[in-house]
mmCIF file of C-alpha atoms (C1' of nucleotides) in Angstrom:
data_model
loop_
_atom_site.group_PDB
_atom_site.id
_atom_site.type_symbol
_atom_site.label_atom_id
_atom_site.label_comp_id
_atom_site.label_asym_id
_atom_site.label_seq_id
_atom_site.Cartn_x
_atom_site.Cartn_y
_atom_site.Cartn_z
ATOM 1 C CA UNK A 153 -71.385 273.832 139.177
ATOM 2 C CA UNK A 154 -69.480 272.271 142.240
ATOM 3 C CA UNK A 155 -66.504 270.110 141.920
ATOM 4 C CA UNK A 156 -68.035 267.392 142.962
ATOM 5 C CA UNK A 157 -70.602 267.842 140.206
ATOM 6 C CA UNK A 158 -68.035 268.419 137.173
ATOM 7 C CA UNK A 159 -66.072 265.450 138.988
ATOM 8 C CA UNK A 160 -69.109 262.883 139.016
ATOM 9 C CA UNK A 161 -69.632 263.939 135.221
ATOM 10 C CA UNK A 162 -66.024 263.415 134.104
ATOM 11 C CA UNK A 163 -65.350 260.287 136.351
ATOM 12 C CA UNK A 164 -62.682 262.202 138.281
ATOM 13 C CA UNK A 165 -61.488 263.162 142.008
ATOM 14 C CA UNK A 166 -62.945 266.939 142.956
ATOM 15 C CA UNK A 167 -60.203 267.553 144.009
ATOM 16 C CA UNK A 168 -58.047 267.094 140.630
ATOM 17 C CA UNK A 169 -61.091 269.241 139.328
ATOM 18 C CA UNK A 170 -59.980 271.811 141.590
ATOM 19 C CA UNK A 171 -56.661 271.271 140.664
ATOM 20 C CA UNK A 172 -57.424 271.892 136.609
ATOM 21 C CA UNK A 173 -60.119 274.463 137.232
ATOM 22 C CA UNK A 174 -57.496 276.622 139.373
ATOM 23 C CA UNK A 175 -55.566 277.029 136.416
ATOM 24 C CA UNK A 176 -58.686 277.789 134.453
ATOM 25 C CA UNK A 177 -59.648 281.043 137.131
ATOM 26 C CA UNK A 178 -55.693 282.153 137.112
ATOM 27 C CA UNK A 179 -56.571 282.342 133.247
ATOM 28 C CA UNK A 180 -59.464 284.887 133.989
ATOM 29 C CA UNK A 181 -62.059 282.297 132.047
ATOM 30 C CA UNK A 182 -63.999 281.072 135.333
ATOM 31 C CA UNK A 183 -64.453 282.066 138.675
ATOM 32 C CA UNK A 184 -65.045 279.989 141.543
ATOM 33 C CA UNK A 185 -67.558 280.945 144.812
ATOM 34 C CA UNK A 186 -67.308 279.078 148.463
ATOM 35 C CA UNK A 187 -69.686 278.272 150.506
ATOM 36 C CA UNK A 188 -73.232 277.446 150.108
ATOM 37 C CA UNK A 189 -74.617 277.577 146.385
ATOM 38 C CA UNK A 190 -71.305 277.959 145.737
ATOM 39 C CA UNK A 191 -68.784 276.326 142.516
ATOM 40 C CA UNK A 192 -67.827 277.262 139.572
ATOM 41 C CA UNK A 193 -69.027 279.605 136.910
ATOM 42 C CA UNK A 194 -67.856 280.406 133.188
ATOM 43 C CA UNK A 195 -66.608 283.928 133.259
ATOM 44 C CA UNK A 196 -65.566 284.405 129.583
ATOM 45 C CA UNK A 197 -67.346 285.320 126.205
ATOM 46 C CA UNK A 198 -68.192 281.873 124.807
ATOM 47 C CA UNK A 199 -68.182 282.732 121.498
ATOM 48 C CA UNK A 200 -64.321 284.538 121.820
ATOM 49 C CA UNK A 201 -62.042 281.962 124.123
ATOM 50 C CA UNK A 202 -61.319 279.256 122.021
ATOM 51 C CA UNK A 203 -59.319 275.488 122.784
ATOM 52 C CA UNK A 204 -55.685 277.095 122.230
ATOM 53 C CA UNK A 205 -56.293 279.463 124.888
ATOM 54 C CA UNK A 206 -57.480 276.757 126.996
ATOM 55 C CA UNK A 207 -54.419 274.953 126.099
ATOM 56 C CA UNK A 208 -52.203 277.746 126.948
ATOM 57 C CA UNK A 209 -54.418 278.261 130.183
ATOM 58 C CA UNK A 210 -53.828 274.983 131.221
ATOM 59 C CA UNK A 211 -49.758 275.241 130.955
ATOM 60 C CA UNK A 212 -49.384 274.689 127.475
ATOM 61 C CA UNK A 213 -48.869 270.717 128.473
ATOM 62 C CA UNK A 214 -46.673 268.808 125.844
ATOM 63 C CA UNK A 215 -48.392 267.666 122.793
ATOM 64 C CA UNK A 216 -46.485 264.735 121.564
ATOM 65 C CA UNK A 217 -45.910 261.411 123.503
ATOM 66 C CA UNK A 218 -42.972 260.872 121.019
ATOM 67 C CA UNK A 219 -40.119 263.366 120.450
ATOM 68 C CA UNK A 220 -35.872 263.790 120.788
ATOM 69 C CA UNK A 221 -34.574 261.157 123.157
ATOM 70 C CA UNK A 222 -31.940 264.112 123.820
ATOM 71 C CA UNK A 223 -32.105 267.555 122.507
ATOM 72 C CA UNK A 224 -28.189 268.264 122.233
ATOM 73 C CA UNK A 225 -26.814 264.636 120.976
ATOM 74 C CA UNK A 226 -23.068 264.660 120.455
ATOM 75 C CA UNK A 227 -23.830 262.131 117.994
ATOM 76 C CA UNK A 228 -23.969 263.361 114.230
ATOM 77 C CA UNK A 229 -26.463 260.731 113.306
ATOM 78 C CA UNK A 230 -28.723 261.546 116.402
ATOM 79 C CA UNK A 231 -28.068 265.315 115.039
ATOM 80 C CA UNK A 232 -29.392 264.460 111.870
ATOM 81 C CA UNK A 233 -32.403 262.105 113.212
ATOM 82 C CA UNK A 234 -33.546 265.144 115.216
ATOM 83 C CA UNK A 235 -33.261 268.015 112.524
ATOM 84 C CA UNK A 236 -35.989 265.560 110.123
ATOM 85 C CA UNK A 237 -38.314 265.142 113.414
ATOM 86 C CA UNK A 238 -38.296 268.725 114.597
ATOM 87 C CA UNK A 239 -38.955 269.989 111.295
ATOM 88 C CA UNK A 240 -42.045 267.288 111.276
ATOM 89 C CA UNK A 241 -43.705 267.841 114.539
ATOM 90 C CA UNK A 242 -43.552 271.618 114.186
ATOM 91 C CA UNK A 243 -45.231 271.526 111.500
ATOM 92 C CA UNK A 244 -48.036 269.746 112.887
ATOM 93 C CA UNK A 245 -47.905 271.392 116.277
ATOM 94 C CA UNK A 246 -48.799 274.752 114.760
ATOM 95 C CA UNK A 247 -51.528 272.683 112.234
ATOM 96 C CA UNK A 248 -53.357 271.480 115.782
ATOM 97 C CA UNK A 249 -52.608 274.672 117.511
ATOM 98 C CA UNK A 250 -54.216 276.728 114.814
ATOM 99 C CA UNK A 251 -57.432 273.781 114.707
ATOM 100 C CA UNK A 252 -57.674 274.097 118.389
ATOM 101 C CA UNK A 253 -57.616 278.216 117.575
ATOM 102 C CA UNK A 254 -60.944 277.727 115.398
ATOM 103 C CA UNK A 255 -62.798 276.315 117.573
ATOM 104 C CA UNK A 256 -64.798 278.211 120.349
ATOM 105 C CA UNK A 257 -66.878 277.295 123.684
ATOM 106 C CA UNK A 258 -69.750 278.878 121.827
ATOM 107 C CA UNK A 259 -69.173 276.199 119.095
ATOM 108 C CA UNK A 260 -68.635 273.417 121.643
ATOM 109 C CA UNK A 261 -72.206 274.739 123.067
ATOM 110 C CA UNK A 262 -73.581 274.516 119.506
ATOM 111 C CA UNK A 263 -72.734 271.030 119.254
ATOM 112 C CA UNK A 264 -73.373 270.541 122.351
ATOM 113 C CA UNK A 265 -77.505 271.835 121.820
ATOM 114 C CA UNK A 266 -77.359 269.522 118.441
ATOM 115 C CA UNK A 267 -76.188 266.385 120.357
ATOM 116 C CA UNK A 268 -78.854 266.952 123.147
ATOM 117 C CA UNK A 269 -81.842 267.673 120.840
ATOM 118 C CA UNK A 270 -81.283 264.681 118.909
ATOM 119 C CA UNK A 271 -81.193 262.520 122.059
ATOM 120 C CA UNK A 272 -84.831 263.658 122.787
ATOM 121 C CA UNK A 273 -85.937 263.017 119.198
ATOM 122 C CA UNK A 274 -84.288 259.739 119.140
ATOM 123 C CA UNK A 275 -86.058 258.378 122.761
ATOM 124 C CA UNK A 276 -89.552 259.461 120.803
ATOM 125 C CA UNK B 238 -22.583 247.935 115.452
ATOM 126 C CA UNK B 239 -23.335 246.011 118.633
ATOM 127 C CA UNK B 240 -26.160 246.528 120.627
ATOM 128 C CA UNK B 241 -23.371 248.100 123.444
ATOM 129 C CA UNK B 242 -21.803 250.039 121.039
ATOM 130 C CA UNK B 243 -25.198 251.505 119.821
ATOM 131 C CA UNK B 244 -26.165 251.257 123.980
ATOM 132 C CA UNK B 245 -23.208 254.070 123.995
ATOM 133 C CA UNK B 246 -24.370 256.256 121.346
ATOM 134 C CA UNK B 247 -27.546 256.694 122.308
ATOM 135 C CA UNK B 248 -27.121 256.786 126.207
ATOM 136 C CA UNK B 249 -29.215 253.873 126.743
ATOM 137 C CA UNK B 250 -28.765 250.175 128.189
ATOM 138 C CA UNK B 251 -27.899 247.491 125.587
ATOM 139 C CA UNK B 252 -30.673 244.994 126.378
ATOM 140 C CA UNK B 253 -33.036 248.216 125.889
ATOM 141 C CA UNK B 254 -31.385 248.621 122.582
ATOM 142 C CA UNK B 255 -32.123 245.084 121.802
ATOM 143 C CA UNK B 256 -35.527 244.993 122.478
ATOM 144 C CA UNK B 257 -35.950 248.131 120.119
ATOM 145 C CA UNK B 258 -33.822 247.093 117.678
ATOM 146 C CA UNK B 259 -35.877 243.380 117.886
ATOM 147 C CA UNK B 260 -38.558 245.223 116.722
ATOM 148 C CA UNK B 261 -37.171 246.813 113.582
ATOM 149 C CA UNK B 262 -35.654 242.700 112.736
ATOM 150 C CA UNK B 263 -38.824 241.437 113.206
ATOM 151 C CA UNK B 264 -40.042 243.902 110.219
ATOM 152 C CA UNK B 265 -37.078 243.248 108.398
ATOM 153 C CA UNK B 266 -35.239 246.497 108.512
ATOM 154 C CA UNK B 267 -32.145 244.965 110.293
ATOM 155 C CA UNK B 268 -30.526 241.763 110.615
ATOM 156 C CA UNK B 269 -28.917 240.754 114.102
ATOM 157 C CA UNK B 270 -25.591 238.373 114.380
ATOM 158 C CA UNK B 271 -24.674 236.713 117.621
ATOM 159 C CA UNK B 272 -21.280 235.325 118.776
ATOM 160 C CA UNK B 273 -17.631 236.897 117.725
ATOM 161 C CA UNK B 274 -17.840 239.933 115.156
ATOM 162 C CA UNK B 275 -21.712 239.864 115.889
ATOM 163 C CA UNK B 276 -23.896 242.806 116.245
ATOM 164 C CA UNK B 277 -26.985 244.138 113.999
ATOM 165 C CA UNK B 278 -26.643 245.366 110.293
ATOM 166 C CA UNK B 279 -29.175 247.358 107.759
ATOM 167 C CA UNK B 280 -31.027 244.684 105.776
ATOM 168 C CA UNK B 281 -32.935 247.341 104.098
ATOM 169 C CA UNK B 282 -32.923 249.634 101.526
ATOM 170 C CA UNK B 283 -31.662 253.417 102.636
ATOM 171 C CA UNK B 284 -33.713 255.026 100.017
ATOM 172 C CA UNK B 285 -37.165 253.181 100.176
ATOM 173 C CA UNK B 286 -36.690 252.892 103.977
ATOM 174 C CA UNK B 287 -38.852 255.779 105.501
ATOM 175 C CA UNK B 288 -39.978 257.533 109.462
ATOM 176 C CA UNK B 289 -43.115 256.155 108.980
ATOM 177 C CA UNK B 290 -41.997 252.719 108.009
ATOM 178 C CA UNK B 291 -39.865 252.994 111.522
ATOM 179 C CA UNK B 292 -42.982 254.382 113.387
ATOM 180 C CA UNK B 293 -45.298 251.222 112.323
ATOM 181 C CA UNK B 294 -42.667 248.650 113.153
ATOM 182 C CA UNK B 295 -41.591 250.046 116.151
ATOM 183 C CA UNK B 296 -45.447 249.441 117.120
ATOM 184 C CA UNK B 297 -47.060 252.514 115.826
ATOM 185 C CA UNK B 298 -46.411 254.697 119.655
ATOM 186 C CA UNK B 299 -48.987 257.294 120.326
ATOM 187 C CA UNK B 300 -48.218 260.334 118.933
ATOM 188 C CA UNK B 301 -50.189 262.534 121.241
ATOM 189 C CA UNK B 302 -49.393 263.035 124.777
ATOM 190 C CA UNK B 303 -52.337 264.583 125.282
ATOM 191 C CA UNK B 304 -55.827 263.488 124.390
ATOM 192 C CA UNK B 305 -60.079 262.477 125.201
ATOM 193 C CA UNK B 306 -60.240 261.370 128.861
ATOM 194 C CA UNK B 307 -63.025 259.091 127.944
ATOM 195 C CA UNK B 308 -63.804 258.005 124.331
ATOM 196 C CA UNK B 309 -67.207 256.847 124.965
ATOM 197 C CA UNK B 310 -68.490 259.390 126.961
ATOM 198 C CA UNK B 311 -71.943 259.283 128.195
ATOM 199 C CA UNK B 312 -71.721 263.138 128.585
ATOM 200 C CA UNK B 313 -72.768 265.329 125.647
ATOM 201 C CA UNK B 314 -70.644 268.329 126.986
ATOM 202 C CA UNK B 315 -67.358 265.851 126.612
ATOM 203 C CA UNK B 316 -69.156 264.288 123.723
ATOM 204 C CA UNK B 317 -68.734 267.481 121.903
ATOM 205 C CA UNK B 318 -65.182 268.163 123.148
ATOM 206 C CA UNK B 319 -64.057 265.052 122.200
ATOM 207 C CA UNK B 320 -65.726 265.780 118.022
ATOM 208 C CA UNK B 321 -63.857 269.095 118.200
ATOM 209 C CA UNK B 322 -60.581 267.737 119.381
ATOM 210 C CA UNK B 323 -60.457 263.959 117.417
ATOM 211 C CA UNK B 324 -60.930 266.327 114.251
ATOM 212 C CA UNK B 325 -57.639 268.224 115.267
ATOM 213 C CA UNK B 326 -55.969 265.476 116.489
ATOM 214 C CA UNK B 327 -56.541 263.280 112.829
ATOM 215 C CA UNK B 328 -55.574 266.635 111.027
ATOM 216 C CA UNK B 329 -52.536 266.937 112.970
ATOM 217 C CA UNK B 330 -51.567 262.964 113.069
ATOM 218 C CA UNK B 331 -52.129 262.646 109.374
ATOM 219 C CA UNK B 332 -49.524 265.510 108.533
ATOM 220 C CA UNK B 333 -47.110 264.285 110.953
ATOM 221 C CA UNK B 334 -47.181 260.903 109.880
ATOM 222 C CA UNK B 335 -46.887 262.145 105.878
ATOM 223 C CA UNK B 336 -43.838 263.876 106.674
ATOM 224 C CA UNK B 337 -42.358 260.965 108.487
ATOM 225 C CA UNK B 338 -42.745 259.349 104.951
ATOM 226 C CA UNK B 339 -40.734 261.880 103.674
ATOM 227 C CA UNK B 340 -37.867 261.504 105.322
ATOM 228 C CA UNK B 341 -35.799 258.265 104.266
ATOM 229 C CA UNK B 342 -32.878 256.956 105.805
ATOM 230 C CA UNK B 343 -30.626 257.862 102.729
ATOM 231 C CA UNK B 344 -32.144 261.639 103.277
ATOM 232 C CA UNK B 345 -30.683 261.396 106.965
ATOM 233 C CA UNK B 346 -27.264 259.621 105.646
ATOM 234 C CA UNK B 347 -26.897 262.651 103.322
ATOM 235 C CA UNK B 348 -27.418 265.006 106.547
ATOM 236 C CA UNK B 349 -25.201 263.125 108.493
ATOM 237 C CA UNK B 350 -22.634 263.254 105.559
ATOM 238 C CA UNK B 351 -22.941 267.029 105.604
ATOM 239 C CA UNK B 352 -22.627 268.021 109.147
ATOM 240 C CA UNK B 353 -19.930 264.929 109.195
ATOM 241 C CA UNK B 354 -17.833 267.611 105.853
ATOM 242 C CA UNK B 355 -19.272 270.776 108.330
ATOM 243 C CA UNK B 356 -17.099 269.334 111.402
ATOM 244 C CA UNK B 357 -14.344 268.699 109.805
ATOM 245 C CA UNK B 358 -14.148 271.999 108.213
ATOM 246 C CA UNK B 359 -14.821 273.946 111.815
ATOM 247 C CA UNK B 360 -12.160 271.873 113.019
ATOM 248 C CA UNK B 361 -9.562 273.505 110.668
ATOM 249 C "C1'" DC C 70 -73.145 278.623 164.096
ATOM 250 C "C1'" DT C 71 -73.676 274.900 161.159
ATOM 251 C "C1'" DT C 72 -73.245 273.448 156.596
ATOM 252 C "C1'" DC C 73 -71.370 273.542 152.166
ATOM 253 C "C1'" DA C 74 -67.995 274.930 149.177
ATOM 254 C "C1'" DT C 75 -63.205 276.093 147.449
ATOM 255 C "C1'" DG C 76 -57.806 276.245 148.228
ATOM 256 C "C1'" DT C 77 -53.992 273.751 148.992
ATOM 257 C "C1'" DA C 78 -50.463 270.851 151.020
ATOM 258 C "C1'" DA C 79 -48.962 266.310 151.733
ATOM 259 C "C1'" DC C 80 -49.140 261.824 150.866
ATOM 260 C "C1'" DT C 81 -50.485 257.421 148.300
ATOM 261 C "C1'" DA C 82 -51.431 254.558 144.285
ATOM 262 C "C1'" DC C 83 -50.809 253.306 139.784
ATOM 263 C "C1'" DA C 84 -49.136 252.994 135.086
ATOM 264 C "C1'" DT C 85 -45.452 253.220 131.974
ATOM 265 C "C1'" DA C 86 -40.830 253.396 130.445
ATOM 266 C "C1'" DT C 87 -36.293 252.445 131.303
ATOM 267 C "C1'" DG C 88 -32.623 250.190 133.470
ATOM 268 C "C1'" DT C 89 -30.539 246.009 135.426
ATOM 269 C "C1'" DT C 90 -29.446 241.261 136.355
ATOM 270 C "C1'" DA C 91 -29.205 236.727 134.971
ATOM 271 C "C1'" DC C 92 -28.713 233.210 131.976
ATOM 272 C "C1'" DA C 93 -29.576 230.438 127.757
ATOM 273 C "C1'" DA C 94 -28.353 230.107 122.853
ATOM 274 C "C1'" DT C 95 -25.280 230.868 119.220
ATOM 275 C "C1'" DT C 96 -21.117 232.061 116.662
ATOM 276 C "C1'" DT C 97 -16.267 232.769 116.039
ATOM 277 C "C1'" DG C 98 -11.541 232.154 116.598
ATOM 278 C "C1'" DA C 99 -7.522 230.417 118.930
ATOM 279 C "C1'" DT D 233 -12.539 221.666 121.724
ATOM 280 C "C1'" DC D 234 -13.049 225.493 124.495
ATOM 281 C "C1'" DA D 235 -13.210 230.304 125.735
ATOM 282 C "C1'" DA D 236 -14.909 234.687 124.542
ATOM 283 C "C1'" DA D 237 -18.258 237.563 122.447
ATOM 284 C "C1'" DT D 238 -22.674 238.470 121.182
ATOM 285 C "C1'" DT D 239 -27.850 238.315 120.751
ATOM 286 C "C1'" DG D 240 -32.564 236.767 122.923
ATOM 287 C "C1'" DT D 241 -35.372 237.032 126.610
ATOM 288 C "C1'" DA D 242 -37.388 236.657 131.124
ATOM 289 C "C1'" DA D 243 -37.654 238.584 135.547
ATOM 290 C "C1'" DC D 244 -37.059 242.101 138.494
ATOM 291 C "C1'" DA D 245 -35.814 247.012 140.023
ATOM 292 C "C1'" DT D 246 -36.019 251.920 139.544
ATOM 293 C "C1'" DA D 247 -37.668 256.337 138.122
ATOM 294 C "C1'" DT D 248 -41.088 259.399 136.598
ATOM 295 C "C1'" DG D 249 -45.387 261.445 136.000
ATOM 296 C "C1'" DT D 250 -50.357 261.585 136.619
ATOM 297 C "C1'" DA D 251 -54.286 260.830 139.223
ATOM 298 C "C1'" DG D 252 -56.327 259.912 143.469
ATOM 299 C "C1'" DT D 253 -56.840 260.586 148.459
ATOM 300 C "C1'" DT D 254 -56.744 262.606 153.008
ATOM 301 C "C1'" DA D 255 -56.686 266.407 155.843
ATOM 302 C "C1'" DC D 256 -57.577 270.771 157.142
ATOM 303 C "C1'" DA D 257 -57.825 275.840 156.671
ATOM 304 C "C1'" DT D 258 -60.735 279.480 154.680
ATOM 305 C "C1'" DG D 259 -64.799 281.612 153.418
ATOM 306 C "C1'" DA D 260 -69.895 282.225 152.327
ATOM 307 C "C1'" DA D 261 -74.883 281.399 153.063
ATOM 308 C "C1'" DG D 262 -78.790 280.376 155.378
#
DNA sequence: CTTCATGTAACTACATATGTTACAATTTGA
DNA sequence: TCAAATTGTAACATATGTAGTTACATGAAG
C-alpha cells in the first residue's frame, strides 16, 4: 500500500505517513519498496506484535495530556501534590500498557473481517 | 494567599493563577477577596474535598495525550483500532480517575505535614 | 529513460497553553 | 476621602508542538 493510499484512508499528508511508517520499518514490523508497484508491506507475525510494541515503536509518545507542572518543586505542597499524582497515573499507565499488550494485529484483523462481513449483510 | 504569592509558588503568572483558581470559586472550593488583606481562601472541606472533585471543576482536561485520529471513521481498519484502543483508554481513565478520588486534600495536608517534620529534622 | 514510489530536509500553518498588558471594580486602612 | 492593594476579565503576545506542504534526491520497474 502506497502512502498516498494509507494517507487518503486516514485523511492525512503522505508525507506524515512516511514520517510514522519510518518509525514503523526502524521497528522491523514493515518494510517499504520504491518505485513502481512499490509501498508498504506488513513484515511481522500478525498474530505476535501487539499495540504496546507499536507504542514503543512509535517512540513511546507521552500518554497523559495532564501530569507535574514541574518534576522537582521546591515547594513542599507541590512535593506532596506530585507524590498522590505519580502514584495515580502509574498505576494506570501500566493498566493501558498491559491492555494495549493483549491486543494483537491478528485481533485487529479479526475485528476487522467481523466489521466488514456485517457491512455486506447489512446492504442486503 | 494572593494570587502573586501563589503566582510565586508555582512559577506561573498571577492572572494565570486567577483564571485557574476562578474555576475552583466558581465550584465552590475557594473563596476570593479583593482590595487590602485580599487574596483567595479554602471554602471547602479538606477531608471531603477530593483529585477528582478538582479534575471536574477545573473542566474535566483530557487525560490522554494520545488518542483515535478520527472517531467516526468511515474505515473499518481504524474502525477496529479505534474498539481496541477506546476499551483501553476507558479501563485506564476509569482507574485514574478512582484514584484521584482517593486522594483528599487533608491526605495531601498530612504529606505536606510530614515532609514539612522530615525537613526540619535533615536540617539538624 | 520515463514514471512511480520512498526518504528526508526545510519550511509553513495551525491549535493550544501560557504569559503579558491594561484597566475596571472592589476593599481596606490611613 | 483618598491611596494602595487586590481580584476579574478582556485583549493581545509568545511559545510550543503537531501536522501539513514543498522540494528534491534516490531508487525500482516497466
Amino acid at each position: 500500500m502506497t502512502s498516498e493510499a494509507l494517507g487518503k484512508c486516514l485523511g492525512a499528508n503522505p508525507v506524515v505517513v512516511r514520517r510514522t511508517m519510518g518509525l514503523l520499518r526502524e521497528a522491523g514490523l514493515v518494510s517499504a519498496e520504491r518505485g513502481h508497484s512499490g509501498g508498504w508491506r506488513i513484515s511481522a507475525d500478525l498474530k505476535t506484535v501487539n499495540l504496546r510494541q507499536l507504542h514503543a515503536a512509535l517512540g513511546e509518545p507521552a500518554i497523559f495530556a495532564i501530569g507535574n507542572r514541574n518534576e522537582t518543586p521546591e515547594c513542599l505542597v507541590e512535593q506532596a501534590v506530585n507524590a498522590a499524582l505519580d502514584k495515580a497515573f502509574l498505576e494506570a499507565e501500566a493498566l493501558l500498557l498491559d491492555r494495549f499488550a493483549d491486543v494483537t494485529l491478528a485481533d485487529l484483523a479479526a475485528d476487522f473481517a467481523r466489521r466488514h462481513a456485517e457491512r455486506r449483510a447489512t446492504r442486503e
